[in-house]
């Protein structure tokens, strides 16, 4: 039986009845309960319940050509409703564009989102010059970068709101403390998740269905625990920059750590599935240790 890292979404979604009972009693909801609460409503009711992030997420997927017809068929929306939702979606994107181009954000997650988005826009501007892209294509790709940046910000914010304490998620590995902070989270979500959600291409590898962005911190914690139990990596989380290479369900992944200060504390810089070329290189230069249940550890020769 494959390693069951964490039951997908079970951590996030609770019973609706318990949440509505708290609302009726006037008890404030936790971030987890607020996300669950918004997930309970049909699209048309989200505006009246201050669930703008959930609304944007649904409209974002509805706007994807590969999912649009199926979502419309399932939800049975008429043309007037679709037209109204399209206008709401455009306004949400315009508001986000005004917010994301600002460079004076104080919220760490918003600040990192500004940085990632502006880097992508700079890359687009460079490519437009080098490849002499027509203006309509540049405008289209800019629109997609902006709309995707809001979607990924919402995704990262959900993780941070529910799982982070003081802007980070802390776990243990190899007798040290390992943290996933806002920078690492946004970098991973920006580059390596939701390939199907992007209408523009990039050169980065993307996660399969074995890793979900909202579960990723807990999944990593489960993997660290399994590797620690094997004692094969013991004493290797040392130095300023360190990496971990493992395989899960036939796919090889790399995690890069950076030591924080002089103590035994490390930050996850990035985490991604190795592409085909890197996989060949890893297999040719590492021992593979099978840990069972679909998990394996790679150690250098």
PDB file of C-alpha atoms in Angstrom, residues 27-301:
ATOM      1  CA  UNK A  27     -18.388  32.938  18.125  1.00  0.00           C
ATOM      2  CA  UNK A  28     -15.609  34.113  15.749  1.00  0.00           C
ATOM      3  CA  UNK A  29     -14.462  31.533  13.222  1.00  0.00           C
ATOM      4  CA  UNK A  30     -10.884  30.333  12.976  1.00  0.00           C
ATOM      5  CA  UNK A  31      -9.148  30.778   9.587  1.00  0.00           C
ATOM      6  CA  UNK A  32      -9.771  27.090   8.863  1.00  0.00           C
ATOM      7  CA  UNK A  33     -13.460  27.446   9.680  1.00  0.00           C
ATOM      8  CA  UNK A  34     -13.755  30.611   7.577  1.00  0.00           C
ATOM      9  CA  UNK A  35     -12.370  28.828   4.518  1.00  0.00           C
ATOM     10  CA  UNK A  36     -14.686  25.902   5.153  1.00  0.00           C
ATOM     11  CA  UNK A  37     -17.632  28.268   5.609  1.00  0.00           C
ATOM     12  CA  UNK A  38     -17.037  29.929   2.235  1.00  0.00           C
ATOM     13  CA  UNK A  39     -16.700  26.550   0.574  1.00  0.00           C
ATOM     14  CA  UNK A  40     -20.281  25.719   1.620  1.00  0.00           C
ATOM     15  CA  UNK A  41     -22.015  28.296  -0.568  1.00  0.00           C
ATOM     16  CA  UNK A  42     -22.998  28.175  -4.240  1.00  0.00           C
ATOM     17  CA  UNK A  43     -21.277  30.685  -6.530  1.00  0.00           C
ATOM     18  CA  UNK A  44     -24.167  33.145  -6.524  1.00  0.00           C
ATOM     19  CA  UNK A  45     -24.120  33.497  -2.718  1.00  0.00           C
ATOM     20  CA  UNK A  46     -20.398  34.145  -2.245  1.00  0.00           C
ATOM     21  CA  UNK A  47     -20.609  37.906  -2.816  1.00  0.00           C
ATOM     22  CA  UNK A  48     -23.132  38.357  -0.021  1.00  0.00           C
ATOM     23  CA  UNK A  49     -21.040  36.332   2.439  1.00  0.00           C
ATOM     24  CA  UNK A  50     -17.757  38.219   1.973  1.00  0.00           C
ATOM     25  CA  UNK A  51     -16.139  35.179   0.354  1.00  0.00           C
ATOM     26  CA  UNK A  52     -14.257  37.008  -2.389  1.00  0.00           C
ATOM     27  CA  UNK A  53     -11.238  34.683  -2.430  1.00  0.00           C
ATOM     28  CA  UNK A  54     -13.418  31.610  -2.863  1.00  0.00           C
ATOM     29  CA  UNK A  55     -15.400  33.407  -5.567  1.00  0.00           C
ATOM     30  CA  UNK A  56     -12.237  34.374  -7.451  1.00  0.00           C
ATOM     31  CA  UNK A  57     -10.896  30.824  -7.244  1.00  0.00           C
ATOM     32  CA  UNK A  58     -14.066  29.396  -8.781  1.00  0.00           C
ATOM     33  CA  UNK A  59     -14.263  32.061 -11.487  1.00  0.00           C
ATOM     34  CA  UNK A  60     -10.587  31.571 -12.299  1.00  0.00           C
ATOM     35  CA  UNK A  61     -11.135  27.887 -13.016  1.00  0.00           C
ATOM     36  CA  UNK A  62     -14.351  28.658 -14.872  1.00  0.00           C
ATOM     37  CA  UNK A  63     -12.329  30.929 -17.161  1.00  0.00           C
ATOM     38  CA  UNK A  64      -9.935  28.091 -18.111  1.00  0.00           C
ATOM     39  CA  UNK A  65     -10.948  26.941 -21.610  1.00  0.00           C
ATOM     40  CA  UNK A  66     -10.303  23.275 -20.793  1.00  0.00           C
ATOM     41  CA  UNK A  67     -12.768  23.337 -17.874  1.00  0.00           C
ATOM     42  CA  UNK A  68     -15.268  26.038 -18.816  1.00  0.00           C
ATOM     43  CA  UNK A  69     -17.846  23.918 -20.669  1.00  0.00           C
ATOM     44  CA  UNK A  70     -17.847  21.158 -18.064  1.00  0.00           C
ATOM     45  CA  UNK A  71     -18.231  23.585 -15.161  1.00  0.00           C
ATOM     46  CA  UNK A  72     -21.047  25.438 -16.892  1.00  0.00           C
ATOM     47  CA  UNK A  73     -22.826  22.174 -17.684  1.00  0.00           C
ATOM     48  CA  UNK A  74     -22.513  20.901 -14.119  1.00  0.00           C
ATOM     49  CA  UNK A  75     -23.688  24.163 -12.557  1.00  0.00           C
ATOM     50  CA  UNK A  76     -26.351  24.880 -15.185  1.00  0.00           C
ATOM     51  CA  UNK A  77     -25.598  28.590 -15.600  1.00  0.00           C
ATOM     52  CA  UNK A  78     -27.413  30.725 -18.158  1.00  0.00           C
ATOM     53  CA  UNK A  79     -25.890  33.419 -20.383  1.00  0.00           C
ATOM     54  CA  UNK A  80     -26.969  36.333 -18.191  1.00  0.00           C
ATOM     55  CA  UNK A  81     -25.387  34.754 -15.140  1.00  0.00           C
ATOM     56  CA  UNK A  82     -22.163  34.020 -17.046  1.00  0.00           C
ATOM     57  CA  UNK A  83     -22.022  37.608 -18.304  1.00  0.00           C
ATOM     58  CA  UNK A  84     -22.418  38.971 -14.768  1.00  0.00           C
ATOM     59  CA  UNK A  85     -19.741  36.635 -13.406  1.00  0.00           C
ATOM     60  CA  UNK A  86     -17.361  37.621 -16.207  1.00  0.00           C
ATOM     61  CA  UNK A  87     -17.751  41.293 -15.233  1.00  0.00           C
ATOM     62  CA  UNK A  88     -17.134  40.483 -11.558  1.00  0.00           C
ATOM     63  CA  UNK A  89     -14.052  38.462 -12.514  1.00  0.00           C
ATOM     64  CA  UNK A  90     -12.636  41.326 -14.584  1.00  0.00           C
ATOM     65  CA  UNK A  91     -13.153  43.794 -11.737  1.00  0.00           C
ATOM     66  CA  UNK A  92     -11.415  41.480  -9.274  1.00  0.00           C
ATOM     67  CA  UNK A  93      -8.432  41.205 -11.628  1.00  0.00           C
ATOM     68  CA  UNK A  94      -8.271  44.984 -12.113  1.00  0.00           C
ATOM     69  CA  UNK A  95      -8.319  45.545  -8.352  1.00  0.00           C
ATOM     70  CA  UNK A  96      -5.590  42.955  -7.906  1.00  0.00           C
ATOM     71  CA  UNK A  97      -3.404  44.501 -10.614  1.00  0.00           C
ATOM     72  CA  UNK A  98      -3.522  47.850  -8.799  1.00  0.00           C
ATOM     73  CA  UNK A  99      -2.547  46.103  -5.581  1.00  0.00           C
ATOM     74  CA  UNK A 100       0.198  43.866  -6.934  1.00  0.00           C
ATOM     75  CA  UNK A 101       2.164  46.551  -8.798  1.00  0.00           C
ATOM     76  CA  UNK A 102       2.726  48.458  -5.551  1.00  0.00           C
ATOM     77  CA  UNK A 103       6.200  48.016  -4.092  1.00  0.00           C
ATOM     78  CA  UNK A 104       5.393  49.228  -0.572  1.00  0.00           C
ATOM     79  CA  UNK A 105       3.507  46.172   0.700  1.00  0.00           C
ATOM     80  CA  UNK A 106       4.174  45.381   4.362  1.00  0.00           C
ATOM     81  CA  UNK A 107       2.463  41.989   4.471  1.00  0.00           C
ATOM     82  CA  UNK A 108       5.223  39.390   3.798  1.00  0.00           C
ATOM     83  CA  UNK A 109       3.075  37.227   1.521  1.00  0.00           C
ATOM     84  CA  UNK A 110       1.838  40.182  -0.527  1.00  0.00           C
ATOM     85  CA  UNK A 111       5.381  41.537  -0.749  1.00  0.00           C
ATOM     86  CA  UNK A 112       6.672  38.199  -2.077  1.00  0.00           C
ATOM     87  CA  UNK A 113       3.764  37.966  -4.506  1.00  0.00           C
ATOM     88  CA  UNK A 114       4.654  41.437  -5.816  1.00  0.00           C
ATOM     89  CA  UNK A 115       8.243  40.282  -6.319  1.00  0.00           C
ATOM     90  CA  UNK A 116       7.315  37.049  -8.146  1.00  0.00           C
ATOM     91  CA  UNK A 117       4.737  38.762 -10.365  1.00  0.00           C
ATOM     92  CA  UNK A 118       7.020  41.610 -11.355  1.00  0.00           C
ATOM     93  CA  UNK A 119       9.799  39.162 -12.205  1.00  0.00           C
ATOM     94  CA  UNK A 120       7.414  37.364 -14.562  1.00  0.00           C
ATOM     95  CA  UNK A 121       6.316  40.646 -16.135  1.00  0.00           C
ATOM     96  CA  UNK A 122       9.960  41.628 -16.672  1.00  0.00           C
ATOM     97  CA  UNK A 123      10.615  38.268 -18.336  1.00  0.00           C
ATOM     98  CA  UNK A 124       7.616  38.852 -20.583  1.00  0.00           C
ATOM     99  CA  UNK A 125       8.864  42.324 -21.542  1.00  0.00           C
ATOM    100  CA  UNK A 126      12.294  40.894 -22.388  1.00  0.00           C
ATOM    101  CA  UNK A 127      10.796  38.061 -24.433  1.00  0.00           C
ATOM    102  CA  UNK A 128       8.525  40.502 -26.270  1.00  0.00           C
ATOM    103  CA  UNK A 129      11.591  42.411 -27.470  1.00  0.00           C
ATOM    104  CA  UNK A 130      13.761  39.390 -28.290  1.00  0.00           C
ATOM    105  CA  UNK A 131      11.007  37.504 -30.137  1.00  0.00           C
ATOM    106  CA  UNK A 132       9.218  40.609 -31.484  1.00  0.00           C
ATOM    107  CA  UNK A 133       5.915  39.437 -30.079  1.00  0.00           C
ATOM    108  CA  UNK A 134       2.765  41.138 -31.391  1.00  0.00           C
ATOM    109  CA  UNK A 135       1.131  43.496 -28.904  1.00  0.00           C
ATOM    110  CA  UNK A 136      -2.070  41.460 -28.651  1.00  0.00           C
ATOM    111  CA  UNK A 137      -0.056  38.434 -27.494  1.00  0.00           C
ATOM    112  CA  UNK A 138       1.886  40.518 -24.975  1.00  0.00           C
ATOM    113  CA  UNK A 139      -1.384  41.931 -23.599  1.00  0.00           C
ATOM    114  CA  UNK A 140      -2.925  38.470 -23.376  1.00  0.00           C
ATOM    115  CA  UNK A 141       0.063  36.980 -21.563  1.00  0.00           C
ATOM    116  CA  UNK A 142       0.261  39.934 -19.186  1.00  0.00           C
ATOM    117  CA  UNK A 143      -3.409  39.426 -18.351  1.00  0.00           C
ATOM    118  CA  UNK A 144      -2.787  35.743 -17.656  1.00  0.00           C
ATOM    119  CA  UNK A 145       0.236  36.470 -15.459  1.00  0.00           C
ATOM    120  CA  UNK A 146      -1.806  38.930 -13.387  1.00  0.00           C
ATOM    121  CA  UNK A 147      -4.824  36.627 -13.071  1.00  0.00           C
ATOM    122  CA  UNK A 148      -2.627  33.642 -12.168  1.00  0.00           C
ATOM    123  CA  UNK A 149      -0.707  35.695  -9.583  1.00  0.00           C
ATOM    124  CA  UNK A 150      -3.936  36.404  -7.699  1.00  0.00           C
ATOM    125  CA  UNK A 151      -4.942  32.740  -7.790  1.00  0.00           C
ATOM    126  CA  UNK A 152      -1.593  31.583  -6.424  1.00  0.00           C
ATOM    127  CA  UNK A 153      -1.613  34.336  -3.774  1.00  0.00           C
ATOM    128  CA  UNK A 154      -4.992  33.081  -2.558  1.00  0.00           C
ATOM    129  CA  UNK A 155      -3.659  29.499  -2.536  1.00  0.00           C
ATOM    130  CA  UNK A 156      -0.541  30.460  -0.576  1.00  0.00           C
ATOM    131  CA  UNK A 157      -2.548  32.667   1.808  1.00  0.00           C
ATOM    132  CA  UNK A 158      -4.829  29.754   2.633  1.00  0.00           C
ATOM    133  CA  UNK A 159      -1.833  27.652   3.662  1.00  0.00           C
ATOM    134  CA  UNK A 160      -0.254  30.479   5.649  1.00  0.00           C
ATOM    135  CA  UNK A 161      -3.501  31.423   7.418  1.00  0.00           C
ATOM    136  CA  UNK A 162      -4.204  27.873   8.543  1.00  0.00           C
ATOM    137  CA  UNK A 163      -0.807  26.256   9.066  1.00  0.00           C
ATOM    138  CA  UNK A 164       1.735  29.021   9.655  1.00  0.00           C
ATOM    139  CA  UNK A 165       2.716  30.533  12.995  1.00  0.00           C
ATOM    140  CA  UNK A 166       4.614  33.836  12.852  1.00  0.00           C
ATOM    141  CA  UNK A 167       4.828  33.572   9.044  1.00  0.00           C
ATOM    142  CA  UNK A 168       6.350  30.084   8.966  1.00  0.00           C
ATOM    143  CA  UNK A 169       5.645  26.378   9.307  1.00  0.00           C
ATOM    144  CA  UNK A 170       8.165  24.550  11.502  1.00  0.00           C
ATOM    145  CA  UNK A 171       8.968  20.852  11.626  1.00  0.00           C
ATOM    146  CA  UNK A 172      11.959  18.688  12.550  1.00  0.00           C
ATOM    147  CA  UNK A 173      14.394  16.737  10.382  1.00  0.00           C
ATOM    148  CA  UNK A 174      17.789  15.143  11.072  1.00  0.00           C
ATOM    149  CA  UNK A 175      17.892  16.552  14.628  1.00  0.00           C
ATOM    150  CA  UNK A 176      17.386  20.069  13.304  1.00  0.00           C
ATOM    151  CA  UNK A 177      14.547  22.529  12.872  1.00  0.00           C
ATOM    152  CA  UNK A 178      13.254  22.982   9.323  1.00  0.00           C
ATOM    153  CA  UNK A 179      10.997  25.898   8.422  1.00  0.00           C
ATOM    154  CA  UNK A 180       8.919  26.714   5.384  1.00  0.00           C
ATOM    155  CA  UNK A 181       8.480  30.484   5.343  1.00  0.00           C
ATOM    156  CA  UNK A 182       6.548  32.873   3.125  1.00  0.00           C
ATOM    157  CA  UNK A 183       9.381  33.227   0.602  1.00  0.00           C
ATOM    158  CA  UNK A 184       9.791  29.483   0.163  1.00  0.00           C
ATOM    159  CA  UNK A 185       6.045  28.866   0.037  1.00  0.00           C
ATOM    160  CA  UNK A 186       5.386  31.500  -2.619  1.00  0.00           C
ATOM    161  CA  UNK A 187       8.390  30.405  -4.684  1.00  0.00           C
ATOM    162  CA  UNK A 188       7.234  26.769  -4.722  1.00  0.00           C
ATOM    163  CA  UNK A 189       3.566  27.561  -5.389  1.00  0.00           C
ATOM    164  CA  UNK A 190       4.461  30.130  -8.072  1.00  0.00           C
ATOM    165  CA  UNK A 191       6.749  27.923 -10.081  1.00  0.00           C
ATOM    166  CA  UNK A 192       5.856  24.300  -9.557  1.00  0.00           C
ATOM    167  CA  UNK A 193       2.143  23.909  -8.807  1.00  0.00           C
ATOM    168  CA  UNK A 194      -1.050  24.062 -10.881  1.00  0.00           C
ATOM    169  CA  UNK A 195       0.355  23.538 -14.374  1.00  0.00           C
ATOM    170  CA  UNK A 196      -3.218  23.154 -15.647  1.00  0.00           C
ATOM    171  CA  UNK A 197      -4.156  26.528 -14.174  1.00  0.00           C
ATOM    172  CA  UNK A 198      -1.663  28.448 -16.306  1.00  0.00           C
ATOM    173  CA  UNK A 199      -2.446  29.536 -19.838  1.00  0.00           C
ATOM    174  CA  UNK A 200       1.131  30.668 -20.350  1.00  0.00           C
ATOM    175  CA  UNK A 201       4.110  28.325 -20.294  1.00  0.00           C
ATOM    176  CA  UNK A 202       7.276  28.331 -18.236  1.00  0.00           C
ATOM    177  CA  UNK A 203      10.309  26.078 -18.077  1.00  0.00           C
ATOM    178  CA  UNK A 204       9.743  24.786 -14.553  1.00  0.00           C
ATOM    179  CA  UNK A 205       8.745  21.236 -13.624  1.00  0.00           C
ATOM    180  CA  UNK A 206       5.336  20.756 -12.013  1.00  0.00           C
ATOM    181  CA  UNK A 207       3.956  18.527  -9.288  1.00  0.00           C
ATOM    182  CA  UNK A 208       1.640  15.629 -10.050  1.00  0.00           C
ATOM    183  CA  UNK A 209      -1.515  14.740  -8.144  1.00  0.00           C
ATOM    184  CA  UNK A 210       0.593  13.136  -5.385  1.00  0.00           C
ATOM    185  CA  UNK A 211       1.279  16.557  -3.870  1.00  0.00           C
ATOM    186  CA  UNK A 212      -1.409  19.175  -3.256  1.00  0.00           C
ATOM    187  CA  UNK A 213      -0.312  22.691  -2.440  1.00  0.00           C
ATOM    188  CA  UNK A 214      -2.620  22.968   0.578  1.00  0.00           C
ATOM    189  CA  UNK A 215      -1.261  19.714   2.047  1.00  0.00           C
ATOM    190  CA  UNK A 216       2.376  20.188   1.057  1.00  0.00           C
ATOM    191  CA  UNK A 217       3.813  21.312   4.446  1.00  0.00           C
ATOM    192  CA  UNK A 218       2.274  18.328   6.229  1.00  0.00           C
ATOM    193  CA  UNK A 219       3.299  15.962   3.444  1.00  0.00           C
ATOM    194  CA  UNK A 220       6.901  17.103   3.791  1.00  0.00           C
ATOM    195  CA  UNK A 221       6.709  16.588   7.538  1.00  0.00           C
ATOM    196  CA  UNK A 222       5.530  12.995   6.963  1.00  0.00           C
ATOM    197  CA  UNK A 223       8.388  12.364   4.514  1.00  0.00           C
ATOM    198  CA  UNK A 224      10.982  13.800   6.901  1.00  0.00           C
ATOM    199  CA  UNK A 225       9.672  11.503   9.642  1.00  0.00           C
ATOM    200  CA  UNK A 226       9.969   8.428   7.416  1.00  0.00           C
ATOM    201  CA  UNK A 227      13.495   9.309   6.304  1.00  0.00           C
ATOM    202  CA  UNK A 228      14.568  10.011   9.888  1.00  0.00           C
ATOM    203  CA  UNK A 229      13.265   6.583  10.903  1.00  0.00           C
ATOM    204  CA  UNK A 230      15.586   4.968   8.341  1.00  0.00           C
ATOM    205  CA  UNK A 231      18.654   6.789   9.796  1.00  0.00           C
ATOM    206  CA  UNK A 232      20.119   6.841   6.255  1.00  0.00           C
ATOM    207  CA  UNK A 233      20.261  10.633   6.076  1.00  0.00           C
ATOM    208  CA  UNK A 234      21.517  11.099   9.641  1.00  0.00           C
ATOM    209  CA  UNK A 235      24.078  13.892   9.974  1.00  0.00           C
ATOM    210  CA  UNK A 236      23.662  15.157   6.408  1.00  0.00           C
ATOM    211  CA  UNK A 237      21.663  18.298   7.187  1.00  0.00           C
ATOM    212  CA  UNK A 238      24.830  20.335   7.664  1.00  0.00           C
ATOM    213  CA  UNK A 239      26.556  23.264   6.020  1.00  0.00           C
ATOM    214  CA  UNK A 240      25.139  26.472   4.642  1.00  0.00           C
ATOM    215  CA  UNK A 241      23.381  24.859   1.668  1.00  0.00           C
ATOM    216  CA  UNK A 242      22.113  21.277   1.712  1.00  0.00           C
ATOM    217  CA  UNK A 243      19.760  19.220  -0.415  1.00  0.00           C
ATOM    218  CA  UNK A 244      17.577  16.148  -0.012  1.00  0.00           C
ATOM    219  CA  UNK A 245      16.759  13.870  -2.937  1.00  0.00           C
ATOM    220  CA  UNK A 246      13.925  11.367  -2.632  1.00  0.00           C
ATOM    221  CA  UNK A 247      11.504   9.438  -4.807  1.00  0.00           C
ATOM    222  CA  UNK A 248       7.793   9.173  -4.201  1.00  0.00           C
ATOM    223  CA  UNK A 249       5.544   6.980  -6.338  1.00  0.00           C
ATOM    224  CA  UNK A 250       8.068   6.825  -9.164  1.00  0.00           C
ATOM    225  CA  UNK A 251       8.928  10.538  -9.330  1.00  0.00           C
ATOM    226  CA  UNK A 252      12.199  11.998  -8.027  1.00  0.00           C
ATOM    227  CA  UNK A 253      12.069  15.233  -6.011  1.00  0.00           C
ATOM    228  CA  UNK A 254      14.701  17.647  -4.725  1.00  0.00           C
ATOM    229  CA  UNK A 255      14.512  19.900  -1.673  1.00  0.00           C
ATOM    230  CA  UNK A 256      17.114  22.590  -1.083  1.00  0.00           C
ATOM    231  CA  UNK A 257      17.748  23.904   2.431  1.00  0.00           C
ATOM    232  CA  UNK A 258      19.676  26.930   3.660  1.00  0.00           C
ATOM    233  CA  UNK A 259      20.940  27.245   7.208  1.00  0.00           C
ATOM    234  CA  UNK A 260      19.536  30.186   9.149  1.00  0.00           C
ATOM    235  CA  UNK A 261      22.125  31.853  11.345  1.00  0.00           C
ATOM    236  CA  UNK A 262      24.583  29.723  13.272  1.00  0.00           C
ATOM    237  CA  UNK A 263      22.151  27.339  14.938  1.00  0.00           C
ATOM    238  CA  UNK A 264      20.739  24.020  13.741  1.00  0.00           C
ATOM    239  CA  UNK A 265      17.842  25.639  11.893  1.00  0.00           C
ATOM    240  CA  UNK A 266      17.195  25.409   8.154  1.00  0.00           C
ATOM    241  CA  UNK A 267      14.863  27.112   5.702  1.00  0.00           C
ATOM    242  CA  UNK A 268      13.351  25.312   2.709  1.00  0.00           C
ATOM    243  CA  UNK A 269      14.480  27.362  -0.283  1.00  0.00           C
ATOM    244  CA  UNK A 270      12.692  25.326  -2.927  1.00  0.00           C
ATOM    245  CA  UNK A 271      11.098  21.944  -3.553  1.00  0.00           C
ATOM    246  CA  UNK A 272      10.269  20.489  -6.953  1.00  0.00           C
ATOM    247  CA  UNK A 273      10.083  17.302  -9.057  1.00  0.00           C
ATOM    248  CA  UNK A 274      13.247  16.695 -11.072  1.00  0.00           C
ATOM    249  CA  UNK A 275      12.880  17.003 -14.836  1.00  0.00           C
ATOM    250  CA  UNK A 276      13.915  14.155 -17.154  1.00  0.00           C
ATOM    251  CA  UNK A 277      17.496  15.359 -17.604  1.00  0.00           C
ATOM    252  CA  UNK A 278      18.038  15.851 -13.878  1.00  0.00           C
ATOM    253  CA  UNK A 279      16.473  12.463 -13.111  1.00  0.00           C
ATOM    254  CA  UNK A 280      18.997  10.692 -15.358  1.00  0.00           C
ATOM    255  CA  UNK A 281      21.827  12.557 -13.632  1.00  0.00           C
ATOM    256  CA  UNK A 282      20.560  11.658 -10.139  1.00  0.00           C
ATOM    257  CA  UNK A 283      20.063   7.974 -10.951  1.00  0.00           C
ATOM    258  CA  UNK A 284      23.603   7.796 -12.345  1.00  0.00           C
ATOM    259  CA  UNK A 285      25.278   9.414  -9.343  1.00  0.00           C
ATOM    260  CA  UNK A 286      23.275   8.264  -6.310  1.00  0.00           C
ATOM    261  CA  UNK A 287      22.454   5.095  -4.399  1.00  0.00           C
ATOM    262  CA  UNK A 288      18.711   4.424  -4.219  1.00  0.00           C
ATOM    263  CA  UNK A 289      17.466   3.198  -0.820  1.00  0.00           C
ATOM    264  CA  UNK A 290      13.925   1.798  -0.860  1.00  0.00           C
ATOM    265  CA  UNK A 291      12.039   2.857   2.274  1.00  0.00           C
ATOM    266  CA  UNK A 292       8.827   1.062   1.343  1.00  0.00           C
ATOM    267  CA  UNK A 293       5.314   2.217   0.474  1.00  0.00           C
ATOM    268  CA  UNK A 294       6.428   4.151  -2.602  1.00  0.00           C
ATOM    269  CA  UNK A 295       9.145   6.180  -0.857  1.00  0.00           C
ATOM    270  CA  UNK A 296      12.885   5.971  -1.608  1.00  0.00           C
ATOM    271  CA  UNK A 297      15.916   8.026  -0.588  1.00  0.00           C
ATOM    272  CA  UNK A 298      18.797   8.901  -2.927  1.00  0.00           C
ATOM    273  CA  UNK A 299      22.257   9.365  -1.422  1.00  0.00           C
ATOM    274  CA  UNK A 300      25.400  10.341  -3.390  1.00  0.00           C
ATOM    275  CA  UNK A 301      27.939   7.612  -4.198  1.00  0.00           C
TER     276      UNK A 301
END
